[in-house]
Amino acid sequence: MVSHYRIIVAVWFAAFLALMLLVAQTLPGTAAVPIKVLRVGADPDYRPTSWTEKSGKMVGSDVDFATALASRLGIALHYEGVAWDGIIPALLARKIDAITAMVITDKRKEVVAFSRPHTFQTITTVVRANSPSNFSPAKDELSGLKVGVMVSTSAAQAIEDLPGVKPITYNTVADEYNDLILGRIDVVVIESVNAGYTTTTIYPGKLRVTNKDLTGKPSYTGVALRKEDTQLRQAIDAAINAMIKDGSLRRIYKKWYGDVNMVPSQ
């Protein structure tokens, strides 16, 4: 009689576990994951996204994102450096499963699929931290200011036709920021991700990112996957949505980029 009772309990317990697993896979922000290890490829020398320390360990904002993503998916992470010019061939040849930091472009959509965006970048402005709090020049407020910009960048292209703006050009980011700190120019026009990382890590307390979008055309970054890996893409989309909702994604990027707006909305 006791053995029969134990069998019934065991059967009911197994059914309960199966039901809980089914429920977990259908809850908002969760999806079935078809792999046990997420193999991510990344540029091994692209600071601050991903780079290799002397110890051989890869660090950077994308390493933190990929680590959190794999944890959210409930699987292990293998993160390795791959030469950027060969990273898509490595993905298509199944040497890796994902490229977690790739700008979403129509051209690349011909050969790979992308997850929902997890970051975006704009062309913005940087000013001295001790500037008046209401001094956050937008596109129509640059005229008459001493504007610095690095040559041959998307930021330079963004302001080349603005009326009344005659920028002072620089060959390096360091030079334009130094001139801004010294008061030789009023504002720097630059890509927001670069602005956030540089002002947070190199010039803390000296410079401030305004978060003003000068073009209204942000570029988005997502996870690149093989087109046939639809189940994995759905799982990654659900994980990113959950990370945006609970604020964990914003915390990762705040660590590297300060108060720059770069996390898309739900």
Protein backbone atom coordinates (compact mmCIF):
# COMPACT_ATOMS: atom_id res chain seq x y z
CA MET A 1 0.00 0.00 0.00
CA VAL A 2 2.87 2.34 0.92
CA SER A 3 4.75 1.48 -2.29
CA HIS A 4 1.62 2.15 -4.34
CA TYR A 5 1.26 5.56 -2.64
CA ARG A 6 4.89 6.38 -3.40
CA ILE A 7 4.39 5.54 -7.08
CA ILE A 8 1.36 7.83 -7.26
CA VAL A 9 3.31 10.65 -5.60
CA ALA A 10 6.23 10.13 -7.98
CA VAL A 11 3.95 10.22 -11.02
CA TRP A 12 2.20 13.38 -9.82
CA PHE A 13 5.56 15.03 -9.03
CA ALA A 14 6.90 14.22 -12.51
CA ALA A 15 3.74 15.63 -14.06
CA PHE A 16 4.07 18.75 -11.93
CA LEU A 17 7.67 19.31 -13.07
CA ALA A 18 6.68 18.86 -16.71
CA LEU A 19 3.87 21.37 -16.27
CA MET A 20 6.19 23.90 -14.62
CA LEU A 21 8.68 23.53 -17.50
CA LEU A 22 5.91 24.10 -20.02
CA VAL A 23 4.72 27.18 -18.15
CA ALA A 24 8.26 28.58 -17.90
CA GLN A 25 8.71 28.24 -21.66
CA THR A 26 5.53 30.18 -22.34
CA LEU A 27 5.93 33.01 -19.85
CA PRO A 28 6.57 36.49 -21.27
CA GLY A 29 10.30 37.08 -21.82
CA THR A 30 11.17 33.39 -22.04
CA ALA A 31 11.56 31.03 -24.98
CA ALA A 32 12.99 27.57 -25.61
CA VAL A 33 16.74 27.62 -26.28
CA PRO A 34 17.96 25.09 -28.87
CA ILE A 35 21.65 25.12 -27.85
CA LYS A 36 23.61 24.48 -24.65
CA VAL A 37 26.51 26.85 -25.32
CA LEU A 38 26.31 30.28 -26.98
CA ARG A 39 29.47 30.66 -29.08
CA VAL A 40 30.03 34.37 -29.71
CA GLY A 41 32.61 35.86 -32.03
CA ALA A 42 33.92 39.41 -31.62
CA ASP A 43 36.64 41.75 -32.78
CA PRO A 44 39.52 41.16 -30.35
CA ASP A 45 40.79 44.75 -30.57
CA TYR A 46 37.82 47.13 -30.62
CA ARG A 47 37.78 49.09 -27.39
CA PRO A 48 35.40 49.58 -25.56
CA THR A 49 33.17 46.96 -27.19
CA SER A 50 35.61 44.07 -26.97
CA TRP A 51 39.34 43.77 -26.58
CA THR A 52 41.91 41.32 -25.24
CA GLU A 53 43.87 42.04 -22.08
CA LYS A 54 47.48 40.93 -21.60
CA SER A 55 46.18 37.94 -19.66
CA GLY A 56 44.33 36.79 -22.78
CA LYS A 57 40.93 37.52 -21.26
CA MET A 58 38.46 39.45 -23.42
CA VAL A 59 36.68 42.36 -21.78
CA GLY A 60 34.37 45.17 -22.87
CA SER A 61 30.75 46.21 -23.01
CA ASP A 62 29.86 43.48 -25.48
CA VAL A 63 31.51 40.84 -23.30
CA ASP A 64 29.31 41.97 -20.42
CA PHE A 65 26.24 41.96 -22.66
CA ALA A 66 26.96 38.49 -24.07
CA THR A 67 27.61 37.14 -20.57
CA ALA A 68 24.30 38.51 -19.30
CA LEU A 69 22.50 37.26 -22.41
CA ALA A 70 23.78 33.70 -22.03
CA SER A 71 22.89 33.75 -18.35
CA ARG A 72 19.38 34.95 -19.19
CA LEU A 73 19.08 32.13 -21.72
CA GLY A 74 20.23 29.64 -19.09
CA ILE A 75 23.19 28.38 -21.11
CA ALA A 76 26.99 28.64 -21.04
CA LEU A 77 28.95 31.26 -22.99
CA HIS A 78 32.04 30.80 -25.15
CA TYR A 79 33.34 34.21 -26.22
CA GLU A 80 36.27 34.38 -28.62
CA GLY A 81 38.13 36.86 -30.77
CA VAL A 82 37.59 36.57 -34.52
CA ALA A 83 39.14 38.83 -37.17
CA TRP A 84 36.37 41.23 -38.15
CA ASP A 85 36.76 40.73 -41.90
CA GLY A 86 36.13 37.02 -41.42
CA ILE A 87 33.47 37.12 -38.74
CA ILE A 88 30.40 36.64 -40.96
CA PRO A 89 32.04 33.71 -42.83
CA ALA A 90 32.79 32.18 -39.40
CA LEU A 91 29.11 32.54 -38.48
CA LEU A 92 27.88 31.01 -41.73
CA ALA A 93 30.40 28.16 -41.41
CA ARG A 94 28.98 27.40 -37.92
CA LYS A 95 32.26 28.10 -36.15
CA ILE A 96 30.32 30.53 -33.96
CA ASP A 97 26.61 30.94 -33.24
CA ALA A 98 26.27 34.69 -32.92
CA ILE A 99 27.88 38.10 -33.29
CA THR A 100 26.42 40.06 -30.42
CA ALA A 101 27.67 43.51 -31.46
CA MET A 102 26.93 44.21 -35.11
CA VAL A 103 25.33 47.29 -36.61
CA ILE A 104 22.08 46.36 -38.31
CA THR A 105 22.27 47.21 -42.02
CA ASP A 106 20.19 46.27 -45.04
CA LYS A 107 23.27 44.91 -46.81
CA ARG A 108 24.05 42.47 -44.02
CA LYS A 109 20.42 41.37 -43.87
CA GLU A 110 21.04 39.67 -47.21
CA VAL A 111 23.22 37.03 -45.55
CA VAL A 112 22.33 37.05 -41.83
CA ALA A 113 19.32 37.64 -39.59
CA PHE A 114 19.30 40.09 -36.71
CA SER A 115 17.73 40.03 -33.28
CA ARG A 116 15.75 43.00 -32.07
CA PRO A 117 18.12 45.95 -31.39
CA HIS A 118 19.79 46.05 -27.99
CA THR A 119 21.60 49.39 -28.42
CA PHE A 120 21.49 52.45 -30.62
CA GLN A 121 23.90 55.26 -31.41
CA THR A 122 23.32 58.88 -32.43
CA ILE A 123 25.41 61.86 -33.44
CA THR A 124 25.43 64.10 -30.38
CA THR A 125 27.27 66.94 -28.69
CA VAL A 126 29.71 67.09 -25.79
CA VAL A 127 30.35 70.19 -23.67
CA ARG A 128 32.41 71.03 -20.60
CA ALA A 129 30.95 69.67 -17.37
CA ASN A 130 31.08 73.12 -15.78
CA SER A 131 28.98 74.65 -18.57
CA PRO A 132 25.56 75.97 -17.55
CA SER A 133 23.09 73.12 -17.14
CA ASN A 134 20.89 74.57 -19.90
CA PHE A 135 23.78 74.62 -22.37
CA SER A 136 23.10 71.47 -24.39
CA PRO A 137 23.37 72.57 -28.02
CA ALA A 138 21.16 70.78 -30.50
CA LYS A 139 21.32 70.86 -34.29
CA ASP A 140 19.78 74.31 -34.70
CA GLU A 141 21.92 75.81 -31.91
CA LEU A 142 25.39 75.11 -33.34
CA SER A 143 25.46 78.18 -35.55
CA GLY A 144 27.85 80.75 -34.13
CA LEU A 145 29.54 78.31 -31.77
CA LYS A 146 33.09 77.03 -32.05
CA VAL A 147 32.40 73.44 -33.07
CA GLY A 148 35.04 70.71 -33.07
CA VAL A 149 34.74 67.49 -35.05
CA MET A 150 37.04 64.66 -36.09
CA VAL A 151 37.68 64.40 -39.83
CA SER A 152 36.31 61.52 -41.93
CA THR A 153 33.67 60.48 -39.42
CA SER A 154 29.90 60.19 -39.55
CA ALA A 155 29.81 63.11 -37.12
CA ALA A 156 31.70 65.28 -39.64
CA GLN A 157 29.24 64.28 -42.38
CA ALA A 158 26.30 65.13 -40.13
CA ILE A 159 27.26 68.80 -39.81
CA GLU A 160 28.98 69.54 -43.10
CA ASP A 161 25.87 71.17 -44.60
CA LEU A 162 24.49 72.88 -41.51
CA PRO A 163 24.04 76.61 -42.13
CA GLY A 164 26.31 78.86 -40.12
CA VAL A 165 28.49 76.01 -38.88
CA LYS A 166 32.17 76.09 -39.81
CA PRO A 167 33.74 73.35 -37.72
CA ILE A 168 37.31 73.15 -36.54
CA THR A 169 38.55 69.75 -37.66
CA TYR A 170 40.81 67.37 -35.76
CA ASN A 171 42.71 64.23 -36.64
CA THR A 172 42.16 62.57 -33.25
CA VAL A 173 39.42 62.46 -30.63
CA ALA A 174 41.96 63.32 -27.92
CA ASP A 175 42.87 66.61 -29.61
CA GLU A 176 39.31 67.84 -29.94
CA TYR A 177 38.46 66.92 -26.35
CA ASN A 178 41.60 68.62 -25.04
CA ASP A 179 40.71 71.82 -26.88
CA LEU A 180 37.19 71.63 -25.47
CA ILE A 181 38.53 71.30 -21.91
CA LEU A 182 40.90 74.23 -22.50
CA GLY A 183 38.03 76.39 -23.76
CA ARG A 184 39.37 76.77 -27.30
CA ILE A 185 36.10 75.42 -28.68
CA ASP A 186 32.56 75.40 -27.28
CA VAL A 187 31.31 71.97 -28.26
CA VAL A 188 32.39 68.68 -29.83
CA VAL A 189 30.15 66.84 -32.29
CA ILE A 190 30.74 63.10 -32.08
CA GLU A 191 29.16 59.62 -32.11
CA SER A 192 27.33 59.02 -28.83
CA VAL A 193 28.97 55.70 -27.92
CA ASN A 194 32.45 57.17 -28.31
CA ALA A 195 31.35 60.23 -26.36
CA GLY A 196 29.94 58.19 -23.50
CA TYR A 197 32.95 55.90 -23.11
CA THR A 198 35.59 58.61 -23.48
CA THR A 199 33.98 61.12 -21.15
CA THR A 200 33.26 58.43 -18.55
CA THR A 201 36.66 56.72 -18.48
CA ILE A 202 39.18 59.37 -19.59
CA TYR A 203 37.62 62.71 -18.66
CA PRO A 204 35.32 61.99 -15.72
CA GLY A 205 33.92 65.16 -14.20
CA LYS A 206 35.37 67.31 -16.98
CA LEU A 207 33.02 66.72 -19.91
CA ARG A 208 29.28 66.12 -20.30
CA VAL A 209 27.33 64.37 -23.05
CA THR A 210 24.16 66.29 -23.93
CA ASN A 211 22.30 63.35 -25.53
CA LYS A 212 20.95 65.70 -28.20
CA ASP A 213 20.35 63.78 -31.45
CA LEU A 214 21.65 65.89 -34.34
CA THR A 215 20.41 63.74 -37.22
CA GLY A 216 17.28 61.90 -36.09
CA LYS A 217 18.74 58.80 -37.75
CA PRO A 218 20.13 56.52 -35.05
CA SER A 219 22.09 53.42 -35.99
CA TYR A 220 21.06 50.22 -34.20
CA THR A 221 23.09 47.26 -32.98
CA GLY A 222 21.71 43.76 -32.69
CA VAL A 223 22.77 40.13 -32.49
CA ALA A 224 23.64 38.68 -35.90
CA LEU A 225 22.58 35.06 -36.44
CA ARG A 226 22.23 32.57 -39.25
CA LYS A 227 18.89 33.02 -41.01
CA GLU A 228 17.82 29.45 -40.32
CA ASP A 229 18.32 29.77 -36.54
CA THR A 230 14.84 31.16 -35.95
CA GLN A 231 14.31 29.43 -32.60
CA LEU A 232 17.53 30.85 -31.21
CA ARG A 233 16.63 34.31 -32.50
CA GLN A 234 13.23 34.14 -30.80
CA ALA A 235 14.89 33.15 -27.52
CA ILE A 236 17.41 35.98 -27.80
CA ASP A 237 14.68 38.50 -28.62
CA ALA A 238 12.76 37.42 -25.53
CA ALA A 239 15.90 37.66 -23.38
CA ILE A 240 16.73 41.16 -24.65
CA ASN A 241 13.15 42.30 -24.02
CA ALA A 242 13.40 41.04 -20.45
CA MET A 243 16.78 42.74 -19.93
CA ILE A 244 15.36 46.05 -21.16
CA LYS A 245 12.26 45.70 -18.97
CA ASP A 246 14.13 44.96 -15.73
CA GLY A 247 16.83 47.57 -16.32
CA SER A 248 19.74 45.12 -16.38
CA LEU A 249 20.72 46.10 -19.92
CA ARG A 250 20.80 49.78 -19.02
CA ARG A 251 23.03 49.01 -16.03
CA ILE A 252 25.54 47.23 -18.24
CA TYR A 253 25.86 50.17 -20.60
CA LYS A 254 25.88 52.76 -17.83
CA LYS A 255 29.01 51.06 -16.49
CA TRP A 256 30.81 51.65 -19.79
CA TYR A 257 29.13 54.73 -21.26
CA GLY A 258 27.76 56.73 -18.37
CA ASP A 259 24.46 58.52 -18.92
CA VAL A 260 24.37 58.20 -22.71
CA ASN A 261 20.97 57.20 -24.07
CA MET A 262 21.57 53.97 -25.96
CA VAL A 263 19.01 51.35 -24.87
CA PRO A 264 15.96 51.09 -27.16
CA SER A 265 12.48 51.12 -25.68
CA GLN A 266 10.31 48.03 -25.54
